[in-house]
Amino acid sequence: MLSSALRRTVGSARLLVAKGVVRQPAARAFFVLGPRLGEVNTSMIGPGAKPGTIPDDIEQATGIERAELLAKLEGKELFDIDGLKITAMGTKKNPIMVKSVDTNRYVGCSGFPVDSHETIWLSVEKSHEFDRCPECGQVFKLDFVGTEDKGHGHHH
């Protein structure tokens, strides 16, 4: 039922465009997130494709995706994708510290010793004294290494 309603809507929109009642825009707009902190870096915007060609990933990528692809071209990893090296059970007195530039971060706990239970995802937050895995009791604490300035200039 929904699909037939959508077909009728799309079909009538095409008819209006064909009759010249509604003009189709020359270019389709899209949204690109700018960097969260600091000024716009033009290296974060790809050059685009040459006329008549199809862009590859590097030419059309923007923002964090572009930064990640450029880092891979240099043989580097932009993001730390290795798991935490847990050698002891996290406790309230000695929690597992999780570095983050944001005020919260998701952590997958697989228990201690490692893989002693299924992975449980926790939100570790700066505002919490600590966060605990409900399965094994492992304690995590956020080590906030970011900046308080969100970079959006509202100063509120």
PDB file of N, CA and C in Angstrom, residues 9-10 34-35 37 40 46 65 69 72 75 83-84 93 98 111 115 118-120 125 130 142 147 150 154 156:
ATOM      1  N   THR A   9       3.100   9.202  -6.107  1.00  0.00           N
ATOM      2  CA  THR A   9       3.697  10.499  -5.782  1.00  0.00           C
ATOM      3  C   THR A   9       4.882  10.792  -6.694  1.00  0.00           C
ATOM      4  N   VAL A  10       5.774   9.812  -6.852  1.00  0.00           N
ATOM      5  CA  VAL A  10       6.944   9.991  -7.709  1.00  0.00           C
ATOM      6  C   VAL A  10       6.503  10.188  -9.152  1.00  0.00           C
ATOM      7  N   GLY A  34      31.390  19.900   8.431  1.00  0.00           N
ATOM      8  CA  GLY A  34      32.699  20.524   8.519  1.00  0.00           C
ATOM      9  C   GLY A  34      33.441  20.013   9.726  1.00  0.00           C
ATOM     10  N   PRO A  35      34.688  20.401   9.881  1.00  0.00           N
ATOM     11  CA  PRO A  35      35.431  19.966  11.062  1.00  0.00           C
ATOM     12  C   PRO A  35      34.786  20.520  12.324  1.00  0.00           C
ATOM     13  N   LEU A  37      36.250  21.254  15.206  1.00  0.00           N
ATOM     14  CA  LEU A  37      37.064  22.243  15.900  1.00  0.00           C
ATOM     15  C   LEU A  37      37.928  23.000  14.902  1.00  0.00           C
ATOM     16  N   VAL A  40      37.856  25.801   8.670  1.00  0.00           N
ATOM     17  CA  VAL A  40      37.668  24.850   7.577  1.00  0.00           C
ATOM     18  C   VAL A  40      39.006  24.632   6.897  1.00  0.00           C
ATOM     19  N   GLY A  46      37.584  17.194  -1.348  1.00  0.00           N
ATOM     20  CA  GLY A  46      38.209  16.603  -2.530  1.00  0.00           C
ATOM     21  C   GLY A  46      38.069  17.496  -3.747  1.00  0.00           C
ATOM     22  N   GLU A  65      36.185  11.193   6.310  1.00  0.00           N
ATOM     23  CA  GLU A  65      36.431  10.099   5.371  1.00  0.00           C
ATOM     24  C   GLU A  65      37.660  10.401   4.525  1.00  0.00           C
ATOM     25  N   LEU A  69      41.233   8.343   4.321  1.00  0.00           N
ATOM     26  CA  LEU A  69      41.790   7.817   3.069  1.00  0.00           C
ATOM     27  C   LEU A  69      43.188   8.358   2.798  1.00  0.00           C
ATOM     28  N   LYS A  72      45.642   6.578   4.998  1.00  0.00           N
ATOM     29  CA  LYS A  72      45.912   5.219   4.513  1.00  0.00           C
ATOM     30  C   LYS A  72      46.875   5.236   3.334  1.00  0.00           C
ATOM     31  N   GLY A  75      50.187   5.134   4.516  1.00  0.00           N
ATOM     32  CA  GLY A  75      50.504   3.938   5.283  1.00  0.00           C
ATOM     33  C   GLY A  75      50.216   4.079   6.771  1.00  0.00           C
ATOM     34  N   GLY A  83      42.162  -2.920  20.045  1.00  0.00           N
ATOM     35  CA  GLY A  83      41.441  -3.052  21.308  1.00  0.00           C
ATOM     36  C   GLY A  83      42.308  -2.614  22.479  1.00  0.00           C
ATOM     37  N   LEU A  84      41.660  -2.318  23.599  1.00  0.00           N
ATOM     38  CA  LEU A  84      42.403  -1.978  24.810  1.00  0.00           C
ATOM     39  C   LEU A  84      43.170  -3.206  25.292  1.00  0.00           C
ATOM     40  N   LYS A  93      39.033   1.595  42.346  1.00  0.00           N
ATOM     41  CA  LYS A  93      40.301   2.241  42.707  1.00  0.00           C
ATOM     42  C   LYS A  93      41.279   2.278  41.537  1.00  0.00           C
ATOM     43  N   VAL A  98      39.924   4.903  29.459  1.00  0.00           N
ATOM     44  CA  VAL A  98      39.558   4.938  28.045  1.00  0.00           C
ATOM     45  C   VAL A  98      39.735   6.367  27.550  1.00  0.00           C
ATOM     46  N   GLY A 111      34.794  -9.089  29.060  1.00  0.00           N
ATOM     47  CA  GLY A 111      35.084  -9.742  30.335  1.00  0.00           C
ATOM     48  C   GLY A 111      36.552  -9.780  30.688  1.00  0.00           C
ATOM     49  N   ASP A 115      37.438 -12.364  26.741  1.00  0.00           N
ATOM     50  CA  ASP A 115      36.506 -13.303  26.106  1.00  0.00           C
ATOM     51  C   ASP A 115      35.847 -14.262  27.100  1.00  0.00           C
ATOM     52  N   GLU A 118      30.137 -12.745  26.353  1.00  0.00           N
ATOM     53  CA  GLU A 118      29.828 -12.082  25.087  1.00  0.00           C
ATOM     54  C   GLU A 118      30.107 -10.585  25.227  1.00  0.00           C
ATOM     55  N   THR A 119      30.433  -9.928  24.132  1.00  0.00           N
ATOM     56  CA  THR A 119      30.718  -8.494  24.176  1.00  0.00           C
ATOM     57  C   THR A 119      29.471  -7.708  24.555  1.00  0.00           C
ATOM     58  N   ILE A 120      29.628  -6.867  25.547  1.00  0.00           N
ATOM     59  CA  ILE A 120      28.561  -5.970  25.993  1.00  0.00           C
ATOM     60  C   ILE A 120      29.057  -4.548  25.770  1.00  0.00           C
ATOM     61  N   GLU A 125      31.143   7.710  30.042  1.00  0.00           N
ATOM     62  CA  GLU A 125      30.911   9.142  29.940  1.00  0.00           C
ATOM     63  C   GLU A 125      31.768   9.941  30.915  1.00  0.00           C
ATOM     64  N   PHE A 130      32.527   6.590  37.187  1.00  0.00           N
ATOM     65  CA  PHE A 130      33.012   5.408  36.490  1.00  0.00           C
ATOM     66  C   PHE A 130      31.814   4.729  35.837  1.00  0.00           C
ATOM     67  N   LEU A 142      36.423   7.351  31.771  1.00  0.00           N
ATOM     68  CA  LEU A 142      36.814   8.130  30.599  1.00  0.00           C
ATOM     69  C   LEU A 142      37.978   9.049  30.925  1.00  0.00           C
ATOM     70  N   THR A 147      38.855  19.017  24.095  1.00  0.00           N
ATOM     71  CA  THR A 147      38.740  20.389  24.563  1.00  0.00           C
ATOM     72  C   THR A 147      37.274  20.685  24.862  1.00  0.00           C
ATOM     73  N   LYS A 150      33.381  23.466  21.900  1.00  0.00           N
ATOM     74  CA  LYS A 150      32.780  22.657  20.841  1.00  0.00           C
ATOM     75  C   LYS A 150      33.084  23.233  19.456  1.00  0.00           C
ATOM     76  N   HIS A 154      28.920  29.577  19.507  1.00  0.00           N
ATOM     77  CA  HIS A 154      27.745  30.138  20.161  1.00  0.00           C
ATOM     78  C   HIS A 154      28.057  30.665  21.554  1.00  0.00           C
ATOM     79  N   HIS A 156      27.735  29.517  24.645  1.00  0.00           N
ATOM     80  CA  HIS A 156      26.657  29.440  25.636  1.00  0.00           C
ATOM     81  C   HIS A 156      26.963  28.478  26.716  1.00  0.00           C
TER      82      HIS A 156
END
